[in-house]
Amino acid sequence: MYYSIAIDGPSASGKSSVSKLLAKKLNINHLSSGALYRAIAYYLIQNNINENLVENYLNQIEIKVKFKNFHQLIFLNNEDITDKLQTNEISTLSSIISQNKAVREFVKEIQINVSENQNIIIDGRDIASVVLPNSKYKFFITASIKARAKRRYLDYKKKIPLRKIEQDIKTRDERDVNRDISPLIKTKDAILINSSNLTLEETVDKILNYIKEN
Ligand code: C5P
C-alpha cells in the first residue's frame, strides 16, 4: 500500500518549498497541486479565453505530471510548461478559476491518479480535506501575512512592490477561505505549523520529527 502526505496552507506560506525539501529527504515524489490550476490558467491566457468560459475548454486541456529528482514536471498538451507557471498574472487567474466546480473535479482526478501508484507528498489547499482525506500524515502550514509577502517579494526578485504582493495575497486568501467548494481549511487531524519565525530547514525538521515519532 502506498502512503501520502498532505500539506495544506495559504498562499506563500512556504508549503511548496517545504514539500520539495521534504520530498528529497524522504525520497518520495512531490506534487504541488497549485501548479495544476496554474496550468489551466496558462492555457486560458495563451489562447485568449475568458475565465468565465473555462468549463467549456477543459476537454481541450490535457495535463500530464512527470517527476524528476522527486519534483514534478507539468506538461500541458505535451508541452513542458513547468517553468512558466510562477507569474503574478497566473497566480491571480489560477486563484479565480479554482473556484469553479468543474475545474476542481478535473484537477482532483489528476491528483488521485498521481497518488494511486506511488508514495507522494501533495501540497495545496484541500488535500487533507477533499483530495486525499486518508493521507497518513497531514500538515497545515501557515505564516503571518507579513512573512508570506516578504517571501514572495524575494521570489519575484523585488520587482513587484511589497505592498501590492501583500494585497494580492490577502485577496487570494479571501477567495480560498470563502469559496463554496473545497475552501482552504485545516482539518482537525492536521498538525499546525506556524512558519513565520522558522527557516525552511527548521520547518522541514519539525515535520520529519513528527513523522519519525508517529
Ligand atoms: O499554491 P499555488 O499558489 O500555486 O496555487 C495557485 C492557486 O490555485 C491558489 O491561489 C489557489 O486558489 C488554487 N489552489 C486551490 N486548491 C489547491 C491548490 C491551489 O484552490 N489544492
PDB file of C-alpha atoms and ligand atoms in Angstrom:
ATOM      1  CA  MET A   1       0.000   0.000   0.000  1.00  0.00           C
ATOM      2  CA  TYR A   2       1.255   3.454  -0.849  1.00  0.00           C
ATOM      3  CA  TYR A   3       1.010   6.371   1.546  1.00  0.00           C
ATOM      4  CA  SER A   4       0.538  10.092   1.027  1.00  0.00           C
ATOM      5  CA  ILE A   5       1.463  13.226   2.931  1.00  0.00           C
ATOM      6  CA  ALA A   6      -0.954  16.147   2.635  1.00  0.00           C
ATOM      7  CA  ILE A   7       0.456  19.630   3.148  1.00  0.00           C
ATOM      8  CA  ASP A   8      -2.096  22.424   3.046  1.00  0.00           C
ATOM      9  CA  GLY A   9      -1.863  26.113   3.767  1.00  0.00           C
ATOM     10  CA  PRO A  10      -2.491  29.596   2.412  1.00  0.00           C
ATOM     11  CA  SER A  11      -0.680  31.255  -0.496  1.00  0.00           C
ATOM     12  CA  ALA A  12       3.031  31.827   0.020  1.00  0.00           C
ATOM     13  CA  SER A  13       3.060  30.023   3.354  1.00  0.00           C
ATOM     14  CA  GLY A  14       6.139  28.169   2.146  1.00  0.00           C
ATOM     15  CA  LYS A  15       4.360  24.855   1.733  1.00  0.00           C
ATOM     16  CA  SER A  16       5.748  24.189  -1.750  1.00  0.00           C
ATOM     17  CA  SER A  17       9.364  24.805  -0.730  1.00  0.00           C
ATOM     18  CA  VAL A  18       8.856  22.769   2.425  1.00  0.00           C
ATOM     19  CA  SER A  19       7.294  19.904   0.466  1.00  0.00           C
ATOM     20  CA  LYS A  20      10.085  19.997  -2.084  1.00  0.00           C
ATOM     21  CA  LEU A  21      12.814  19.650   0.541  1.00  0.00           C
ATOM     22  CA  LEU A  22      10.812  17.067   2.472  1.00  0.00           C
ATOM     23  CA  ALA A  23      10.435  15.006  -0.720  1.00  0.00           C
ATOM     24  CA  LYS A  24      14.208  14.931  -1.181  1.00  0.00           C
ATOM     25  CA  LYS A  25      14.775  13.892   2.416  1.00  0.00           C
ATOM     26  CA  LEU A  26      12.158  11.140   2.265  1.00  0.00           C
ATOM     27  CA  ASN A  27      12.987  10.072  -1.303  1.00  0.00           C
ATOM     28  CA  ILE A  28       9.410  10.343  -2.493  1.00  0.00           C
ATOM     29  CA  ASN A  29       7.823  12.433  -5.229  1.00  0.00           C
ATOM     30  CA  HIS A  30       6.157  15.771  -4.617  1.00  0.00           C
ATOM     31  CA  LEU A  31       3.267  17.361  -6.471  1.00  0.00           C
ATOM     32  CA  SER A  32       2.317  20.979  -5.892  1.00  0.00           C
ATOM     33  CA  SER A  33      -1.390  20.919  -6.779  1.00  0.00           C
ATOM     34  CA  GLY A  34      -1.431  24.683  -7.358  1.00  0.00           C
ATOM     35  CA  ALA A  35       0.612  24.016 -10.498  1.00  0.00           C
ATOM     36  CA  LEU A  36      -2.367  22.171 -11.992  1.00  0.00           C
ATOM     37  CA  TYR A  37      -4.651  25.193 -11.515  1.00  0.00           C
ATOM     38  CA  ARG A  38      -1.833  27.338 -12.828  1.00  0.00           C
ATOM     39  CA  ALA A  39      -1.527  25.159 -15.954  1.00  0.00           C
ATOM     40  CA  ILE A  40      -5.205  25.742 -16.739  1.00  0.00           C
ATOM     41  CA  ALA A  41      -4.762  29.482 -16.176  1.00  0.00           C
ATOM     42  CA  TYR A  42      -1.758  29.397 -18.502  1.00  0.00           C
ATOM     43  CA  TYR A  43      -3.860  27.735 -21.200  1.00  0.00           C
ATOM     44  CA  LEU A  44      -6.540  30.427 -20.913  1.00  0.00           C
ATOM     45  CA  ILE A  45      -4.001  33.228 -21.184  1.00  0.00           C
ATOM     46  CA  GLN A  46      -2.176  31.643 -24.124  1.00  0.00           C
ATOM     47  CA  ASN A  47      -5.408  31.136 -26.021  1.00  0.00           C
ATOM     48  CA  ASN A  48      -7.048  34.386 -25.038  1.00  0.00           C
ATOM     49  CA  ILE A  49     -10.013  32.677 -23.424  1.00  0.00           C
ATOM     50  CA  ASN A  50     -12.220  34.457 -20.926  1.00  0.00           C
ATOM     51  CA  GLU A  51     -12.022  32.878 -17.456  1.00  0.00           C
ATOM     52  CA  ASN A  52     -15.825  32.597 -17.281  1.00  0.00           C
ATOM     53  CA  LEU A  53     -15.706  30.110 -20.145  1.00  0.00           C
ATOM     54  CA  VAL A  54     -13.092  27.843 -18.579  1.00  0.00           C
ATOM     55  CA  GLU A  55     -15.524  24.921 -18.223  1.00  0.00           C
ATOM     56  CA  ASN A  56     -16.068  24.740 -21.988  1.00  0.00           C
ATOM     57  CA  TYR A  57     -12.373  24.295 -22.647  1.00  0.00           C
ATOM     58  CA  LEU A  58     -11.408  21.622 -20.119  1.00  0.00           C
ATOM     59  CA  ASN A  59     -11.874  18.906 -22.756  1.00  0.00           C
ATOM     60  CA  GLN A  60      -9.139  20.557 -24.812  1.00  0.00           C
ATOM     61  CA  ILE A  61      -6.684  20.513 -21.950  1.00  0.00           C
ATOM     62  CA  GLU A  62      -4.517  17.517 -21.216  1.00  0.00           C
ATOM     63  CA  ILE A  63      -2.231  17.851 -18.235  1.00  0.00           C
ATOM     64  CA  LYS A  64       0.426  15.214 -17.595  1.00  0.00           C
ATOM     65  CA  VAL A  65       2.568  15.099 -14.490  1.00  0.00           C
ATOM     66  CA  LYS A  66       6.031  13.540 -14.615  1.00  0.00           C
ATOM     67  CA  PHE A  67       8.721  13.539 -11.957  1.00  0.00           C
ATOM     68  CA  LYS A  68      12.398  14.366 -11.990  1.00  0.00           C
ATOM     69  CA  ASN A  69      14.513  14.368  -8.834  1.00  0.00           C
ATOM     70  CA  PHE A  70      11.309  13.926  -6.805  1.00  0.00           C
ATOM     71  CA  HIS A  71       9.807  17.136  -8.186  1.00  0.00           C
ATOM     72  CA  GLN A  72       7.056  17.495 -10.739  1.00  0.00           C
ATOM     73  CA  LEU A  73       7.233  18.440 -14.370  1.00  0.00           C
ATOM     74  CA  ILE A  74       3.957  19.750 -15.767  1.00  0.00           C
ATOM     75  CA  PHE A  75       3.059  19.057 -19.389  1.00  0.00           C
ATOM     76  CA  LEU A  76       0.167  20.900 -20.997  1.00  0.00           C
ATOM     77  CA  ASN A  77      -0.929  19.245 -24.232  1.00  0.00           C
ATOM     78  CA  ASN A  78       2.535  17.679 -24.415  1.00  0.00           C
ATOM     79  CA  GLU A  79       4.452  20.942 -23.861  1.00  0.00           C
ATOM     80  CA  ASP A  80       6.623  21.189 -20.759  1.00  0.00           C
ATOM     81  CA  ILE A  81       5.385  24.370 -19.047  1.00  0.00           C
ATOM     82  CA  THR A  82       6.922  23.702 -15.625  1.00  0.00           C
ATOM     83  CA  ASP A  83       8.978  26.893 -15.645  1.00  0.00           C
ATOM     84  CA  LYS A  84       6.233  29.164 -16.960  1.00  0.00           C
ATOM     85  CA  LEU A  85       3.764  28.990 -14.120  1.00  0.00           C
ATOM     86  CA  GLN A  86       5.084  31.339 -11.447  1.00  0.00           C
ATOM     87  CA  THR A  87       3.993  34.748 -12.742  1.00  0.00           C
ATOM     88  CA  ASN A  88       1.775  37.122 -10.777  1.00  0.00           C
ATOM     89  CA  GLU A  89      -0.792  37.079 -13.593  1.00  0.00           C
ATOM     90  CA  ILE A  90      -1.079  33.290 -13.403  1.00  0.00           C
ATOM     91  CA  SER A  91      -1.271  33.435  -9.590  1.00  0.00           C
ATOM     92  CA  THR A  92      -4.304  35.686  -9.793  1.00  0.00           C
ATOM     93  CA  LEU A  93      -6.071  33.831 -12.611  1.00  0.00           C
ATOM     94  CA  SER A  94      -5.484  30.387 -11.085  1.00  0.00           C
ATOM     95  CA  SER A  95      -6.991  31.620  -7.842  1.00  0.00           C
ATOM     96  CA  ILE A  96     -10.103  32.822  -9.729  1.00  0.00           C
ATOM     97  CA  ILE A  97     -10.686  29.679 -11.779  1.00  0.00           C
ATOM     98  CA  SER A  98     -10.063  27.397  -8.796  1.00  0.00           C
ATOM     99  CA  GLN A  99     -13.488  28.496  -7.523  1.00  0.00           C
ATOM    100  CA  ASN A 100     -15.094  26.595 -10.403  1.00  0.00           C
ATOM    101  CA  LYS A 101     -16.514  23.160  -9.566  1.00  0.00           C
ATOM    102  CA  ALA A 102     -15.690  21.556 -12.927  1.00  0.00           C
ATOM    103  CA  VAL A 103     -12.122  22.821 -12.686  1.00  0.00           C
ATOM    104  CA  ARG A 104     -11.740  21.359  -9.192  1.00  0.00           C
ATOM    105  CA  GLU A 105     -13.104  17.987 -10.302  1.00  0.00           C
ATOM    106  CA  PHE A 106     -10.739  17.997 -13.281  1.00  0.00           C
ATOM    107  CA  VAL A 107      -7.740  18.755 -11.078  1.00  0.00           C
ATOM    108  CA  LYS A 108      -8.797  16.318  -8.364  1.00  0.00           C
ATOM    109  CA  GLU A 109      -8.829  13.440 -10.818  1.00  0.00           C
ATOM    110  CA  ILE A 110      -5.252  14.162 -11.872  1.00  0.00           C
ATOM    111  CA  GLN A 111      -4.142  14.222  -8.237  1.00  0.00           C
ATOM    112  CA  ILE A 112      -5.880  10.950  -7.418  1.00  0.00           C
ATOM    113  CA  ASN A 113      -4.271   9.283 -10.450  1.00  0.00           C
ATOM    114  CA  VAL A 114      -0.834  10.513  -9.422  1.00  0.00           C
ATOM    115  CA  SER A 115      -1.271   9.234  -5.862  1.00  0.00           C
ATOM    116  CA  GLU A 116      -2.515   5.792  -6.844  1.00  0.00           C
ATOM    117  CA  ASN A 117       0.722   4.139  -7.820  1.00  0.00           C
ATOM    118  CA  GLN A 118       3.369   5.697  -5.596  1.00  0.00           C
ATOM    119  CA  ASN A 119       4.108   7.318  -2.250  1.00  0.00           C
ATOM    120  CA  ILE A 120       3.549  11.028  -2.679  1.00  0.00           C
ATOM    121  CA  ILE A 121       3.578  14.426  -0.995  1.00  0.00           C
ATOM    122  CA  ILE A 122       0.877  16.743  -2.340  1.00  0.00           C
ATOM    123  CA  ASP A 123       0.638  20.349  -1.261  1.00  0.00           C
ATOM    124  CA  GLY A 124      -2.377  22.577  -1.777  1.00  0.00           C
ATOM    125  CA  ARG A 125      -5.469  23.940  -0.067  1.00  0.00           C
ATOM    126  CA  ASP A 126      -7.858  20.980   0.106  1.00  0.00           C
ATOM    127  CA  ILE A 127      -5.583  17.941   0.068  1.00  0.00           C
ATOM    128  CA  ALA A 128      -6.306  16.723   3.603  1.00  0.00           C
ATOM    129  CA  SER A 129      -9.976  17.711   3.459  1.00  0.00           C
ATOM    130  CA  VAL A 130     -11.072  16.633  -0.033  1.00  0.00           C
ATOM    131  CA  VAL A 131      -8.440  15.180  -2.353  1.00  0.00           C
ATOM    132  CA  LEU A 132      -6.649  12.678  -0.090  1.00  0.00           C
ATOM    133  CA  PRO A 133      -8.643  12.547   3.156  1.00  0.00           C
ATOM    134  CA  ASN A 134      -6.983   9.215   4.020  1.00  0.00           C
ATOM    135  CA  SER A 135      -3.455  10.615   3.940  1.00  0.00           C
ATOM    136  CA  LYS A 136      -1.172   9.032   6.510  1.00  0.00           C
ATOM    137  CA  TYR A 137       0.213  12.426   7.520  1.00  0.00           C
ATOM    138  CA  LYS A 138      -1.490  15.804   7.316  1.00  0.00           C
ATOM    139  CA  PHE A 139       0.144  19.158   7.954  1.00  0.00           C
ATOM    140  CA  PHE A 140      -1.219  22.674   7.784  1.00  0.00           C
ATOM    141  CA  ILE A 141       1.491  25.269   7.274  1.00  0.00           C
ATOM    142  CA  THR A 142       0.777  28.882   7.897  1.00  0.00           C
ATOM    143  CA  ALA A 143       2.692  32.124   8.461  1.00  0.00           C
ATOM    144  CA  SER A 144       1.858  35.765   9.108  1.00  0.00           C
ATOM    145  CA  ILE A 145       0.780  37.831   6.122  1.00  0.00           C
ATOM    146  CA  LYS A 146       3.923  39.971   6.505  1.00  0.00           C
ATOM    147  CA  ALA A 147       6.223  36.933   6.447  1.00  0.00           C
ATOM    148  CA  ARG A 148       4.433  35.475   3.425  1.00  0.00           C
ATOM    149  CA  ALA A 149       4.505  38.742   1.465  1.00  0.00           C
ATOM    150  CA  LYS A 150       8.198  39.143   2.170  1.00  0.00           C
ATOM    151  CA  ARG A 151       8.941  35.633   0.879  1.00  0.00           C
ATOM    152  CA  ARG A 152       7.068  36.251  -2.374  1.00  0.00           C
ATOM    153  CA  TYR A 153       8.752  39.654  -2.711  1.00  0.00           C
ATOM    154  CA  LEU A 154      12.113  37.874  -2.695  1.00  0.00           C
ATOM    155  CA  ASP A 155      10.785  35.144  -5.052  1.00  0.00           C
ATOM    156  CA  TYR A 156       9.887  37.891  -7.530  1.00  0.00           C
ATOM    157  CA  LYS A 157      13.366  39.394  -7.080  1.00  0.00           C
ATOM    158  CA  LYS A 158      11.854  42.592  -5.595  1.00  0.00           C
ATOM    159  CA  LYS A 159      10.363  43.504  -8.985  1.00  0.00           C
ATOM    160  CA  ILE A 160       6.805  43.843  -7.662  1.00  0.00           C
ATOM    161  CA  PRO A 161       6.136  46.280  -4.783  1.00  0.00           C
ATOM    162  CA  LEU A 162       5.812  44.587  -1.392  1.00  0.00           C
ATOM    163  CA  ARG A 163       2.512  46.327  -0.709  1.00  0.00           C
ATOM    164  CA  LYS A 164       0.979  45.016  -3.941  1.00  0.00           C
ATOM    165  CA  ILE A 165       2.135  41.482  -3.149  1.00  0.00           C
ATOM    166  CA  GLU A 166       0.638  41.715   0.328  1.00  0.00           C
ATOM    167  CA  GLN A 167      -2.671  42.929  -1.091  1.00  0.00           C
ATOM    168  CA  ASP A 168      -2.727  40.175  -3.747  1.00  0.00           C
ATOM    169  CA  ILE A 169      -2.077  37.512  -1.117  1.00  0.00           C
ATOM    170  CA  LYS A 170      -4.904  38.863   1.054  1.00  0.00           C
ATOM    171  CA  THR A 171      -7.296  38.770  -1.908  1.00  0.00           C
ATOM    172  CA  ARG A 172      -6.319  35.188  -2.739  1.00  0.00           C
ATOM    173  CA  ASP A 173      -6.645  34.134   0.914  1.00  0.00           C
ATOM    174  CA  GLU A 174     -10.119  35.573   0.989  1.00  0.00           C
ATOM    175  CA  ARG A 175     -11.130  33.675  -2.158  1.00  0.00           C
ATOM    176  CA  ASP A 176      -9.567  30.417  -0.924  1.00  0.00           C
ATOM    177  CA  VAL A 177     -11.175  30.578   2.504  1.00  0.00           C
ATOM    178  CA  ASN A 178     -14.602  31.778   1.438  1.00  0.00           C
ATOM    179  CA  ARG A 179     -15.298  29.793  -1.718  1.00  0.00           C
ATOM    180  CA  ASP A 180     -18.233  27.372  -1.591  1.00  0.00           C
ATOM    181  CA  ILE A 181     -16.416  24.331  -2.939  1.00  0.00           C
ATOM    182  CA  SER A 182     -13.380  22.883  -1.153  1.00  0.00           C
ATOM    183  CA  PRO A 183     -12.369  26.017   0.745  1.00  0.00           C
ATOM    184  CA  LEU A 184      -8.976  26.267   2.404  1.00  0.00           C
ATOM    185  CA  ILE A 185      -9.425  24.593   5.744  1.00  0.00           C
ATOM    186  CA  LYS A 186      -7.309  22.998   8.448  1.00  0.00           C
ATOM    187  CA  THR A 187      -8.755  19.582   9.181  1.00  0.00           C
ATOM    188  CA  LYS A 188      -8.888  18.563  12.842  1.00  0.00           C
ATOM    189  CA  ASP A 189      -6.364  15.802  12.307  1.00  0.00           C
ATOM    190  CA  ALA A 190      -3.788  18.055  10.591  1.00  0.00           C
ATOM    191  CA  ILE A 191      -0.715  19.212  12.500  1.00  0.00           C
ATOM    192  CA  LEU A 192      -0.487  23.010  12.555  1.00  0.00           C
ATOM    193  CA  ILE A 193       2.901  24.559  11.864  1.00  0.00           C
ATOM    194  CA  ASN A 194       3.393  28.309  12.017  1.00  0.00           C
ATOM    195  CA  SER A 195       6.497  29.023   9.957  1.00  0.00           C
ATOM    196  CA  SER A 196       6.626  32.827  10.457  1.00  0.00           C
ATOM    197  CA  ASN A 197       9.779  32.581  12.531  1.00  0.00           C
ATOM    198  CA  LEU A 198      11.166  29.328  11.191  1.00  0.00           C
ATOM    199  CA  THR A 199      13.635  28.764   8.402  1.00  0.00           C
ATOM    200  CA  LEU A 200      12.815  26.305   5.653  1.00  0.00           C
ATOM    201  CA  GLU A 201      15.105  23.698   7.251  1.00  0.00           C
ATOM    202  CA  GLU A 202      13.555  24.193  10.689  1.00  0.00           C
ATOM    203  CA  THR A 203      10.063  23.720   9.277  1.00  0.00           C
ATOM    204  CA  VAL A 204      11.080  20.544   7.449  1.00  0.00           C
ATOM    205  CA  ASP A 205      12.804  19.221  10.591  1.00  0.00           C
ATOM    206  CA  LYS A 206       9.595  19.719  12.569  1.00  0.00           C
ATOM    207  CA  ILE A 207       7.708  17.649  10.019  1.00  0.00           C
ATOM    208  CA  LEU A 208      10.387  14.958   9.883  1.00  0.00           C
ATOM    209  CA  ASN A 209      10.428  14.698  13.675  1.00  0.00           C
ATOM    210  CA  TYR A 210       6.689  14.286  13.730  1.00  0.00           C
ATOM    211  CA  ILE A 211       6.837  11.589  11.054  1.00  0.00           C
ATOM    212  CA  LYS A 212       9.593   9.732  12.932  1.00  0.00           C
ATOM    213  CA  GLU A 213       7.548   9.704  16.105  1.00  0.00           C
ATOM    214  CA  ASN A 214       4.263   8.629  14.554  1.00  0.00           C
TER     215      ASN A 214
HETATM  216  O1  C5P B   1      -0.312  27.005  -4.390  1.00  0.00           O
HETATM  217  P1  C5P B   1      -0.386  27.946  -5.560  1.00  0.00           P
HETATM  218  O2  C5P B   1      -0.190  29.387  -5.226  1.00  0.00           O
HETATM  219  O3  C5P B   1       0.498  27.513  -6.691  1.00  0.00           O
HETATM  220  O4  C5P B   1      -1.887  27.788  -6.119  1.00  0.00           O
HETATM  221  C1  C5P B   1      -2.415  28.588  -7.145  1.00  0.00           C
HETATM  222  C2  C5P B   1      -3.908  28.813  -6.875  1.00  0.00           C
HETATM  223  O5  C5P B   1      -4.607  27.575  -7.026  1.00  0.00           O
HETATM  224  C3  C5P B   1      -4.191  29.277  -5.445  1.00  0.00           C
HETATM  225  O6  C5P B   1      -4.340  30.682  -5.386  1.00  0.00           O
HETATM  226  C4  C5P B   1      -5.477  28.581  -5.058  1.00  0.00           C
HETATM  227  O7  C5P B   1      -6.575  29.448  -5.227  1.00  0.00           O
HETATM  228  C5  C5P B   1      -5.609  27.444  -6.026  1.00  0.00           C
HETATM  229  N1  C5P B   1      -5.461  26.165  -5.373  1.00  0.00           N
HETATM  230  C6  C5P B   1      -6.584  25.557  -4.867  1.00  0.00           C
HETATM  231  N2  C5P B   1      -6.500  24.315  -4.304  1.00  0.00           N
HETATM  232  C7  C5P B   1      -5.323  23.674  -4.220  1.00  0.00           C
HETATM  233  C8  C5P B   1      -4.151  24.290  -4.711  1.00  0.00           C
HETATM  234  C9  C5P B   1      -4.252  25.556  -5.284  1.00  0.00           C
HETATM  235  O8  C5P B   1      -7.658  26.123  -4.929  1.00  0.00           O
HETATM  236  N3  C5P B   1      -5.274  22.462  -3.696  1.00  0.00           N
END
